[in-house]
mmCIF file of C-alpha atoms in Angstrom:
data_model
loop_
_atom_site.group_PDB
_atom_site.id
_atom_site.type_symbol
_atom_site.label_atom_id
_atom_site.label_comp_id
_atom_site.label_asym_id
_atom_site.label_seq_id
_atom_site.Cartn_x
_atom_site.Cartn_y
_atom_site.Cartn_z
ATOM 1 C CA MET A 16 145.957 76.446 116.943
ATOM 2 C CA SER A 17 143.073 75.873 114.721
ATOM 3 C CA VAL A 18 141.544 78.344 112.380
ATOM 4 C CA VAL A 19 138.031 78.634 111.225
ATOM 5 C CA GLN A 20 135.815 81.006 109.158
ATOM 6 C CA ALA A 21 132.914 82.912 111.103
ATOM 7 C CA ALA A 22 130.502 85.989 110.893
ATOM 8 C CA TYR A 23 131.533 88.270 113.614
ATOM 9 C CA PHE A 24 129.133 90.881 115.360
ATOM 10 C CA ASP A 25 131.339 93.264 117.230
ATOM 11 C CA GLY A 26 128.566 94.905 119.314
ATOM 12 C CA THR A 27 128.292 98.137 117.612
ATOM 13 C CA LEU A 28 126.626 97.696 114.420
ATOM 14 C CA PRO A 29 124.019 95.164 113.306
ATOM 15 C CA GLN A 30 126.062 93.842 110.160
ATOM 16 C CA ALA A 31 128.326 90.864 110.610
ATOM 17 C CA HIS A 32 132.042 91.170 109.782
ATOM 18 C CA PRO A 33 133.530 88.112 107.739
ATOM 19 C CA ALA A 34 136.204 87.085 110.268
ATOM 20 C CA GLU A 35 139.017 84.374 110.469
ATOM 21 C CA VAL A 36 138.763 82.871 114.176
ATOM 22 C CA TYR A 37 142.034 81.462 115.772
ATOM 23 C CA LEU A 38 141.224 78.866 118.447
ATOM 24 C CA ASP A 39 143.941 79.114 121.150
ATOM 25 C CA THR A 40 144.030 77.009 124.554
ATOM 26 C CA ASP A 41 142.652 79.873 126.583
ATOM 27 C CA VAL A 42 141.714 82.640 124.101
ATOM 28 C CA ILE A 43 139.669 82.883 120.891
ATOM 29 C CA ARG A 44 141.327 85.427 118.534
ATOM 30 C CA ILE A 45 139.269 87.082 115.946
ATOM 31 C CA THR A 46 140.667 88.874 112.940
ATOM 32 C CA TYR A 47 138.421 90.864 110.729
ATOM 33 C CA PRO A 48 138.086 94.294 108.551
ATOM 34 C CA ASN A 49 136.832 97.108 110.480
ATOM 35 C CA ALA A 50 134.489 99.942 109.525
ATOM 36 C CA GLU A 51 137.678 101.663 107.902
ATOM 37 C CA GLY A 52 138.619 98.678 105.994
ATOM 38 C CA PHE A 53 141.643 97.910 108.292
ATOM 39 C CA SER A 54 142.463 94.525 109.845
ATOM 40 C CA GLN A 55 141.577 94.431 113.543
ATOM 41 C CA THR A 56 141.889 91.635 116.065
ATOM 42 C CA ASP A 57 139.870 91.055 119.169
ATOM 43 C CA ALA A 58 140.406 88.464 121.788
ATOM 44 C CA TRP A 59 137.712 86.411 123.731
ATOM 45 C CA LEU A 60 138.633 84.756 126.795
ATOM 46 C CA VAL A 61 137.596 81.072 126.432
ATOM 47 C CA GLN A 62 136.179 81.008 130.279
ATOM 48 C CA LYS A 63 133.637 83.963 129.455
ATOM 49 C CA THR A 64 132.504 82.637 126.206
ATOM 50 C CA ARG A 65 129.030 81.072 125.866
ATOM 51 C CA LEU A 66 126.810 79.487 123.606
ATOM 52 C CA ALA A 67 124.034 82.005 122.736
ATOM 53 C CA ASP A 68 120.445 81.030 123.565
ATOM 54 C CA TRP A 69 119.254 81.471 119.805
ATOM 55 C CA SER A 70 121.245 80.761 116.711
ATOM 56 C CA PRO A 71 120.480 81.447 113.002
ATOM 57 C CA THR A 72 119.364 78.583 110.797
ATOM 58 C CA GLY A 73 122.312 76.240 110.081
ATOM 59 C CA LYS A 74 124.712 78.149 112.334
ATOM 60 C CA THR A 75 125.945 77.957 115.883
ATOM 61 C CA ARG A 76 126.289 81.233 117.586
ATOM 62 C CA LEU A 77 128.740 82.024 120.365
ATOM 63 C CA GLN A 78 128.223 85.104 122.711
ATOM 64 C CA TYR A 79 130.883 87.106 124.727
ATOM 65 C CA GLY A 80 130.860 89.974 126.958
ATOM 66 C CA SER A 81 128.232 92.189 128.829
ATOM 67 C CA PHE A 82 125.891 94.357 127.069
ATOM 68 C CA PRO A 83 126.073 95.238 124.007
ATOM 69 C CA HIS A 84 127.128 91.353 123.652
ATOM 70 C CA GLN A 85 129.538 90.310 120.763
ATOM 71 C CA TYR A 86 128.648 87.322 118.654
ATOM 72 C CA LEU A 87 130.438 84.790 116.438
ATOM 73 C CA ASP A 88 128.365 82.646 113.967
ATOM 74 C CA PHE A 89 129.927 79.489 112.767
ATOM 75 C CA GLU A 90 128.593 77.060 110.232
ATOM 76 C CA THR A 91 127.106 74.293 112.360
ATOM 77 C CA VAL A 92 129.297 71.795 110.472
ATOM 78 C CA ASP A 93 132.483 73.811 111.162
ATOM 79 C CA TYR A 94 131.486 74.380 114.863
ATOM 80 C CA GLN A 95 130.896 70.553 115.509
ATOM 81 C CA SER A 96 133.944 69.536 113.474
ATOM 82 C CA VAL A 97 136.454 72.114 114.742
ATOM 83 C CA VAL A 98 135.337 74.401 117.513
ATOM 84 C CA GLN A 99 133.517 71.915 119.804
ATOM 85 C CA PRO A 100 136.293 69.326 119.789
ATOM 86 C CA ARG A 101 138.853 71.899 120.447
ATOM 87 C CA TYR A 102 137.272 72.903 123.697
ATOM 88 C CA ALA A 103 135.709 69.560 124.629
ATOM 89 C CA GLY A 104 135.136 69.453 128.267
ATOM 90 C CA GLN A 105 135.595 73.225 128.592
ATOM 91 C CA PRO A 106 133.623 76.509 127.936
ATOM 92 C CA PRO A 107 131.896 77.539 125.610
ATOM 93 C CA THR A 108 128.708 76.164 127.429
ATOM 94 C CA ARG A 109 125.318 77.353 127.010
ATOM 95 C CA VAL A 110 123.851 80.061 129.356
ATOM 96 C CA GLY A 111 121.942 78.419 132.114
ATOM 97 C CA LYS A 112 124.310 75.440 132.384
ATOM 98 C CA ARG A 113 126.372 74.580 135.339
ATOM 99 C CA LEU A 114 129.373 77.092 134.766
ATOM 100 C CA TRP A 115 127.156 79.994 134.131
ATOM 101 C CA ILE A 116 125.186 79.367 137.338
ATOM 102 C CA GLN A 117 128.418 78.929 139.158
ATOM 103 C CA GLU A 118 129.481 82.348 138.239
ATOM 104 C CA LYS A 119 126.123 84.130 138.557
ATOM 105 C CA GLY A 120 124.817 82.035 141.298
ATOM 106 C CA PHE A 121 121.529 83.590 142.747
ATOM 107 C CA GLN A 122 121.401 86.304 140.316
ATOM 108 C CA ALA A 123 121.087 83.740 137.410
ATOM 109 C CA ILE A 124 118.188 81.923 139.208
ATOM 110 C CA LEU A 125 116.570 85.101 139.893
ATOM 111 C CA VAL A 126 116.798 86.353 136.215
ATOM 112 C CA ILE A 127 115.330 83.277 134.908
ATOM 113 C CA VAL A 128 112.514 83.380 137.315
ATOM 114 C CA LEU A 129 111.913 87.277 136.348
ATOM 115 C CA LEU A 130 112.119 86.204 132.675
ATOM 116 C CA LEU A 131 109.420 83.676 132.934
ATOM 117 C CA ILE A 132 107.199 86.081 134.965
ATOM 118 C CA GLY A 133 107.992 88.970 132.721
ATOM 119 C CA LEU A 134 107.113 86.916 129.598
ATOM 120 C CA GLY A 135 103.803 85.830 130.659
ATOM 121 C CA TRP A 136 102.923 89.171 132.234
ATOM 122 C CA SER A 137 104.010 91.263 129.182
ATOM 123 C CA VAL A 138 101.861 89.025 126.887
ATOM 124 C CA TYR A 139 98.781 89.184 128.965
ATOM 125 C CA ARG A 140 99.116 92.994 129.921
ATOM 126 C CA TYR A 141 100.434 94.579 126.970
ATOM 127 C CA GLY A 142 100.062 92.189 123.878
ATOM 128 C CA LEU A 143 102.741 91.881 121.193
ATOM 129 C CA SER A 144 102.134 95.209 119.678
ATOM 130 C CA ALA A 145 102.903 97.301 122.817
ATOM 131 C CA LEU A 146 105.708 94.943 123.649
ATOM 132 C CA ALA A 147 107.251 95.717 120.158
ATOM 133 C CA SER A 148 106.912 99.522 120.707
ATOM 134 C CA GLN A 149 108.761 99.248 124.178
ATOM 135 C CA VAL A 150 111.523 97.166 122.724
ATOM 136 C CA VAL A 151 111.892 99.754 119.858
ATOM 137 C CA GLU A 152 112.544 102.344 122.488
ATOM 138 C CA LEU A 153 115.757 100.723 123.237
ATOM 139 C CA ILE A 154 117.379 101.349 119.862
ATOM 140 C CA PRO A 155 118.996 104.473 119.363
ATOM 141 C CA PRO A 156 118.321 106.510 116.131
ATOM 142 C CA ALA A 157 122.073 105.867 115.006
ATOM 143 C CA GLN A 158 121.641 102.377 115.356
ATOM 144 C CA GLU A 159 118.330 102.427 113.756
ATOM 145 C CA GLN A 160 119.830 104.148 110.713
ATOM 146 C CA ALA A 161 122.722 101.303 110.616
ATOM 147 C CA LEU A 162 120.113 98.490 110.866
ATOM 148 C CA GLY A 163 118.238 100.105 108.157
ATOM 149 C CA ASN A 164 121.168 99.987 105.835
ATOM 150 C CA ALA A 165 121.769 96.383 106.582
ATOM 151 C CA LEU A 166 117.999 95.557 105.962
ATOM 152 C CA TYR A 167 117.778 97.409 102.632
ATOM 153 C CA LYS A 168 120.936 95.382 101.436
ATOM 154 C CA GLN A 169 119.495 92.291 102.740
ATOM 155 C CA VAL A 170 115.853 92.733 101.339
ATOM 156 C CA VAL A 171 116.890 94.242 97.981
ATOM 157 C CA THR A 172 119.360 91.352 97.372
ATOM 158 C CA GLY A 173 117.540 88.601 98.824
ATOM 159 C CA GLU A 174 114.405 89.395 97.096
ATOM 160 C CA ARG A 175 116.203 90.016 93.953
ATOM 161 C CA LEU A 176 114.506 93.264 93.121
ATOM 162 C CA PRO A 177 115.849 95.004 89.977
ATOM 163 C CA ILE A 178 116.468 98.523 90.437
ATOM 164 C CA ASP A 179 115.241 101.121 87.879
ATOM 165 C CA SER A 180 118.163 103.426 88.246
ATOM 166 C CA ALA A 181 117.075 106.289 86.075
ATOM 167 C CA ARG A 182 113.570 106.673 87.824
ATOM 168 C CA THR A 183 115.350 106.095 91.369
ATOM 169 C CA ARG A 184 117.447 109.171 90.522
ATOM 170 C CA LEU A 185 114.604 111.136 89.444
ATOM 171 C CA VAL A 186 112.185 110.216 92.310
ATOM 172 C CA ASN A 187 115.088 111.058 94.938
ATOM 173 C CA ALA A 188 115.572 114.423 93.221
ATOM 174 C CA TYR A 189 111.737 115.259 93.209
ATOM 175 C CA TRP A 190 111.428 114.086 96.989
ATOM 176 C CA GLN A 191 114.570 116.380 97.865
ATOM 177 C CA ALA A 192 112.580 119.173 96.115
ATOM 178 C CA VAL A 193 109.371 118.496 97.926
ATOM 179 C CA ALA A 194 111.727 118.901 101.178
ATOM 180 C CA VAL A 195 109.586 117.326 103.836
ATOM 181 C CA PRO A 196 111.430 117.403 107.111
ATOM 182 C CA ALA A 197 112.297 113.964 108.573
ATOM 183 C CA ARG A 198 114.501 112.717 111.416
ATOM 184 C CA PHE A 199 116.315 110.500 109.186
ATOM 185 C CA PRO A 200 117.670 111.216 105.679
ATOM 186 C CA ILE A 201 115.151 109.576 103.084
ATOM 187 C CA THR A 202 116.469 107.544 100.292
ATOM 188 C CA ILE A 203 114.142 106.100 97.736
ATOM 189 C CA THR A 204 114.759 103.159 95.408
ATOM 190 C CA VAL A 205 112.558 102.376 92.556
ATOM 191 C CA VAL A 206 112.410 98.679 91.520
ATOM 192 C CA LYS A 207 110.850 96.903 88.650
ATOM 193 C CA HIS A 208 108.191 94.564 89.816
ATOM 194 C CA LYS A 209 104.630 93.567 88.602
ATOM 195 C CA GLU A 210 103.179 93.953 92.115
ATOM 196 C CA VAL A 211 101.793 97.210 93.179
ATOM 197 C CA ASN A 212 103.671 97.620 96.447
ATOM 198 C CA ALA A 213 105.672 100.306 98.397
ATOM 199 C CA PHE A 214 107.324 99.741 101.824
ATOM 200 C CA ALA A 215 109.292 101.759 104.365
ATOM 201 C CA ILE A 216 112.504 100.366 105.909
ATOM 202 C CA PRO A 217 113.618 101.635 109.409
ATOM 203 C CA GLY A 218 116.205 104.422 109.398
ATOM 204 C CA GLY A 219 115.214 106.017 106.124
ATOM 205 C CA HIS A 220 114.798 103.754 103.120
ATOM 206 C CA ILE A 221 111.571 103.737 101.016
ATOM 207 C CA VAL A 222 111.258 101.155 98.309
ATOM 208 C CA VAL A 223 108.720 101.891 95.540
ATOM 209 C CA TYR A 224 107.584 99.244 92.987
ATOM 210 C CA ASP A 225 107.332 100.734 89.391
ATOM 211 C CA SER A 226 103.849 99.196 88.980
ATOM 212 C CA LEU A 227 102.513 101.407 91.588
ATOM 213 C CA LEU A 228 104.475 104.453 90.112
ATOM 214 C CA ASN A 229 102.999 103.668 86.676
ATOM 215 C CA ARG A 230 99.300 103.885 88.079
ATOM 216 C CA MET A 231 99.991 107.520 89.111
ATOM 217 C CA THR A 232 98.873 110.558 86.950
ATOM 218 C CA ARG A 233 99.476 113.452 89.161
ATOM 219 C CA HIS A 234 102.744 114.435 90.833
ATOM 220 C CA GLU A 235 100.736 115.009 94.083
ATOM 221 C CA GLN A 236 100.309 111.246 94.118
ATOM 222 C CA LEU A 237 103.736 110.595 94.433
ATOM 223 C CA ALA A 238 104.443 113.195 97.050
ATOM 224 C CA ALA A 239 101.651 111.744 99.018
ATOM 225 C CA LEU A 240 103.176 108.214 98.833
ATOM 226 C CA LEU A 241 106.460 109.145 99.871
ATOM 227 C CA ALA A 242 105.118 111.390 102.672
ATOM 228 C CA HIS A 243 102.979 108.423 103.753
ATOM 229 C CA GLU A 244 106.032 106.077 103.850
ATOM 230 C CA THR A 245 108.133 108.824 105.597
ATOM 231 C CA GLY A 246 105.389 108.976 108.226
ATOM 232 C CA HIS A 247 105.960 105.366 108.990
ATOM 233 C CA ILE A 248 109.633 105.806 109.329
ATOM 234 C CA GLU A 249 108.870 108.748 111.595
ATOM 235 C CA TYR A 250 106.771 106.861 113.946
ATOM 236 C CA ARG A 251 108.965 103.956 113.606
ATOM 237 C CA HIS A 252 106.081 101.556 112.405
ATOM 238 C CA SER A 253 107.896 99.391 110.326
ATOM 239 C CA LEU A 254 110.602 98.716 112.986
ATOM 240 C CA GLN A 255 107.728 98.024 115.415
ATOM 241 C CA GLN A 256 106.013 95.588 113.063
ATOM 242 C CA LEU A 257 109.224 93.794 112.258
ATOM 243 C CA THR A 258 110.204 93.368 115.943
ATOM 244 C CA GLN A 259 106.774 92.002 116.436
ATOM 245 C CA THR A 260 107.513 89.334 113.914
ATOM 246 C CA VAL A 261 110.197 88.115 116.086
ATOM 247 C CA ALA A 262 108.400 88.636 119.255
ATOM 248 C CA SER A 263 109.816 85.986 121.404
ATOM 249 C CA TYR A 264 113.486 87.318 120.973
ATOM 250 C CA ALA A 265 112.178 90.700 121.357
ATOM 251 C CA MET A 266 111.055 89.845 124.738
ATOM 252 C CA LEU A 267 114.376 88.604 125.770
ATOM 253 C CA SER A 268 115.855 91.650 124.420
ATOM 254 C CA LEU A 269 113.532 93.830 126.409
ATOM 255 C CA LEU A 270 114.515 91.833 129.822
ATOM 256 C CA PHE A 271 118.140 91.570 129.098
ATOM 257 C CA GLY A 272 118.841 95.051 127.094
ATOM 258 C CA ASP A 273 120.496 92.950 124.385
ATOM 259 C CA VAL A 274 119.899 95.248 121.510
ATOM 260 C CA THR A 275 122.681 94.122 119.244
ATOM 261 C CA GLY A 276 121.397 90.480 119.317
ATOM 262 C CA LEU A 277 117.999 91.728 118.443
ATOM 263 C CA MET A 278 119.014 93.650 115.582
ATOM 264 C CA ALA A 279 121.046 90.768 114.237
ATOM 265 C CA VAL A 280 117.720 88.670 114.280
ATOM 266 C CA LEU A 281 115.805 91.483 112.548
ATOM 267 C CA VAL A 282 118.385 91.544 109.733
ATOM 268 C CA ASP A 283 118.141 87.729 109.383
ATOM 269 C CA ASN A 284 114.123 88.434 108.897
ATOM 270 C CA ALA A 285 114.436 91.383 106.522
ATOM 271 C CA HIS A 286 112.142 89.650 103.875
ATOM 272 C CA TYR A 287 109.155 90.319 106.164
ATOM 273 C CA LEU A 288 109.478 94.132 105.175
ATOM 274 C CA THR A 289 107.881 93.480 101.743
ATOM 275 C CA SER A 290 104.649 92.297 103.188
ATOM 276 C CA LEU A 291 104.119 94.134 106.474
ATOM 277 C CA SER A 292 100.421 94.989 107.064
ATOM 278 C CA TYR A 293 99.734 98.012 109.487
ATOM 279 C CA SER A 294 97.126 98.405 111.916
ATOM 280 C CA ARG A 295 94.233 101.086 111.295
ATOM 281 C CA ASP A 296 95.887 103.192 114.040
ATOM 282 C CA LYS A 297 99.135 103.181 112.263
ATOM 283 C CA GLU A 298 97.727 103.674 108.537
ATOM 284 C CA ASP A 299 95.787 106.668 110.145
ATOM 285 C CA GLN A 300 99.032 108.211 111.574
ATOM 286 C CA ALA A 301 100.692 108.009 108.372
ATOM 287 C CA ASP A 302 97.907 109.256 106.297
ATOM 288 C CA ALA A 303 97.524 112.140 108.567
ATOM 289 C CA PHE A 304 101.591 112.831 108.419
ATOM 290 C CA ALA A 305 101.130 112.912 104.618
ATOM 291 C CA VAL A 306 98.224 115.251 104.523
ATOM 292 C CA GLU A 307 99.895 117.707 106.945
ATOM 293 C CA ALA A 308 103.391 117.411 105.280
ATOM 294 C CA LEU A 309 101.998 118.148 101.897
ATOM 295 C CA ALA A 310 99.892 121.079 103.089
ATOM 296 C CA ARG A 311 103.102 122.508 104.738
ATOM 297 C CA GLN A 312 105.113 122.224 101.767
ATOM 298 C CA GLY A 313 102.497 124.025 99.411
ATOM 299 C CA ILE A 314 101.376 120.790 97.736
ATOM 300 C CA ASN A 315 97.731 120.052 97.281
ATOM 301 C CA PRO A 316 97.184 117.515 100.194
ATOM 302 C CA GLN A 317 94.341 116.066 98.062
ATOM 303 C CA GLY A 318 97.248 114.044 96.585
ATOM 304 C CA VAL A 319 96.805 111.568 99.415
ATOM 305 C CA VAL A 320 93.019 110.908 98.417
ATOM 306 C CA TRP A 321 94.366 110.511 94.691
ATOM 307 C CA MET A 322 97.169 108.153 95.869
ATOM 308 C CA LEU A 323 94.717 105.961 97.732
ATOM 309 C CA GLU A 324 92.387 105.674 94.798
ATOM 310 C CA VAL A 325 94.969 104.129 92.629
ATOM 311 C CA LEU A 326 95.542 101.227 95.123
ATOM 312 C CA PRO A 327 93.622 98.053 94.438
ATOM 313 C CA GLN A 328 90.294 98.072 96.095
ATOM 314 C CA GLU A 329 88.769 95.552 98.632
ATOM 315 C CA GLY A 330 89.090 92.128 97.549
ATOM 316 C CA ALA A 331 92.030 92.695 95.197
ATOM 317 C CA SER A 332 95.397 90.708 95.572
ATOM 318 C CA LEU A 333 98.121 93.012 97.156
ATOM 319 C CA THR A 334 100.920 92.065 99.146
ATOM 320 C CA SER A 335 101.959 95.461 100.304
ATOM 321 C CA ALA A 336 102.482 97.857 103.165
ATOM 322 C CA LEU A 337 99.896 99.677 101.396
ATOM 323 C CA SER A 338 97.344 96.812 101.454
ATOM 324 C CA THR A 339 93.697 96.912 102.132
ATOM 325 C CA HIS A 340 94.243 96.700 105.887
ATOM 326 C CA PRO A 341 92.438 98.822 106.934
ATOM 327 C CA GLU A 342 90.070 99.116 104.127
ATOM 328 C CA THR A 343 90.892 101.602 101.371
ATOM 329 C CA ALA A 344 87.611 103.156 101.307
ATOM 330 C CA GLY A 345 87.655 103.928 104.982
ATOM 331 C CA ARG A 346 91.227 105.390 104.635
ATOM 332 C CA ILE A 347 90.044 107.614 101.494
ATOM 333 C CA ALA A 348 87.080 109.144 103.562
ATOM 334 C CA ALA A 349 89.300 110.000 106.531
ATOM 335 C CA ALA A 350 91.678 111.553 104.299
ATOM 336 C CA ARG A 351 88.990 113.639 102.583
ATOM 337 C CA GLU A 352 88.064 114.915 106.146
ATOM 338 C CA ARG A 353 91.699 115.867 106.949
ATOM 339 C CA VAL A 354 92.014 117.622 103.485
ATOM 340 C CA GLN A 355 89.332 119.892 104.539
ATOM 341 C CA LYS A 356 90.829 120.922 107.774
ATOM 342 C CA VAL A 357 94.421 121.727 106.817
ATOM 343 C CA THR A 358 95.678 125.135 105.289
ATOM 344 C CA ILE A 359 97.828 124.987 102.257
ATOM 345 C CA GLU A 360 101.011 127.043 102.625
ATOM 346 C CA VAL A 361 101.710 129.130 99.536
ATOM 347 C CA THR A 362 104.831 128.505 97.577
ATOM 348 C CA GLY A 363 106.748 130.259 94.636
ATOM 349 C CA ALA A 364 105.839 129.556 90.826
ATOM 350 C CA GLU A 365 109.519 128.336 90.611
ATOM 351 C CA ASP A 366 108.875 125.429 93.065
ATOM 352 C CA THR A 367 105.786 124.246 91.367
ATOM 353 C CA ARG A 368 107.631 124.295 88.030
ATOM 354 C CA GLN A 369 110.589 122.274 89.500
ATOM 355 C CA LEU A 370 108.077 119.548 90.758
ATOM 356 C CA ASN A 371 106.031 119.436 87.652
ATOM 357 C CA SER A 372 109.424 119.307 85.609
ATOM 358 C CA LEU A 373 110.744 116.276 87.542
ATOM 359 C CA TRP A 374 107.419 114.665 87.445
ATOM 360 C CA GLN A 375 107.347 114.747 83.572
ATOM 361 C CA ARG A 376 110.770 113.227 83.359
ATOM 362 C CA ILE A 377 109.722 110.649 85.641
ATOM 363 C CA THR A 378 106.576 109.732 83.456
ATOM 364 C CA ASP A 379 108.825 109.843 80.513
ATOM 365 C CA GLN A 380 110.655 106.859 81.780
ATOM 366 C CA ARG A 381 107.480 104.876 82.525
ATOM 367 C CA ARG A 382 107.513 101.315 81.383
ATOM 368 C CA ALA A 383 104.368 99.802 80.006
ATOM 369 C CA LEU A 384 102.897 97.277 82.527
ATOM 370 C CA SER A 385 102.597 94.709 79.509
ATOM 371 C CA SER A 386 106.474 94.593 79.437
ATOM 372 C CA TYR A 387 106.418 92.019 82.163
#
């Protein structure tokens, strides 16, 4: 029996488990720490194990079971030197090869034909944006939140974004005091970076670069920024945009219902979150959400206008989900019109004092831009 290390996707969560894989004659045994931290062993029948259609860079991916599929990611060198020789002349074989067609017969041929027709028709009829929206509907909220947690870890670690712990605590306390209702619990992280940036992660994470925070002079601007990003999360904009960046795999997921595989690919592409650019419609939706949310919570919705005014204007360099696409001037004009149409709820003086106090503590922590 041979033993090799691999990353194991158990079909329930997008995160991989570090696993020891024992290669037996007819069974592949996978031992890994489960969500509770206890050792667990799963067994795959070799005859039902396949090479997946897509593998991450530098790895070879095996697939097992019906939807939701399970996956094993081996380092390609390990696969070629240990796994492949162990099963020479036997499965695993790639989906679409002789053994799979023997098992599935006419169904396999029909799926391939429908796949080709569906791919061409979907691109022509709906376009990538509409297709991404359809794929996103396959992902339940609980899995979206788990995906968001994995994406957050990947992007903060992968992009090496240093966290400003003091202002992270204060900004989270501020947002809890604002108390805008949302489908996911919102968690904000303030990071130290010279770019003027902020972005939403599916499932409830918001990352704010301190250079953007440093530009703000009123607490209503911060409320507007966080409400705007919450709007992107509520409408699943960031999940749609990220899905669109891996459109080819998203099409396969739509046809086969392979949500687990899609989410693993999304985690591998988490770095795209720092530079997503939304369409005019999506930015309008998030701006409108922010105006209405602030008004309902008794905060001056003019904060949305003030927030947009501190963004770099057209022609400036900005790699951000809050970039000048669409043009900032057009968004400011639209926000002003919305502000005139909403009614601001009346809140108590204590609520106002709490927000002002938290904002003062946030500004006290401000770091000069020249420190970079």
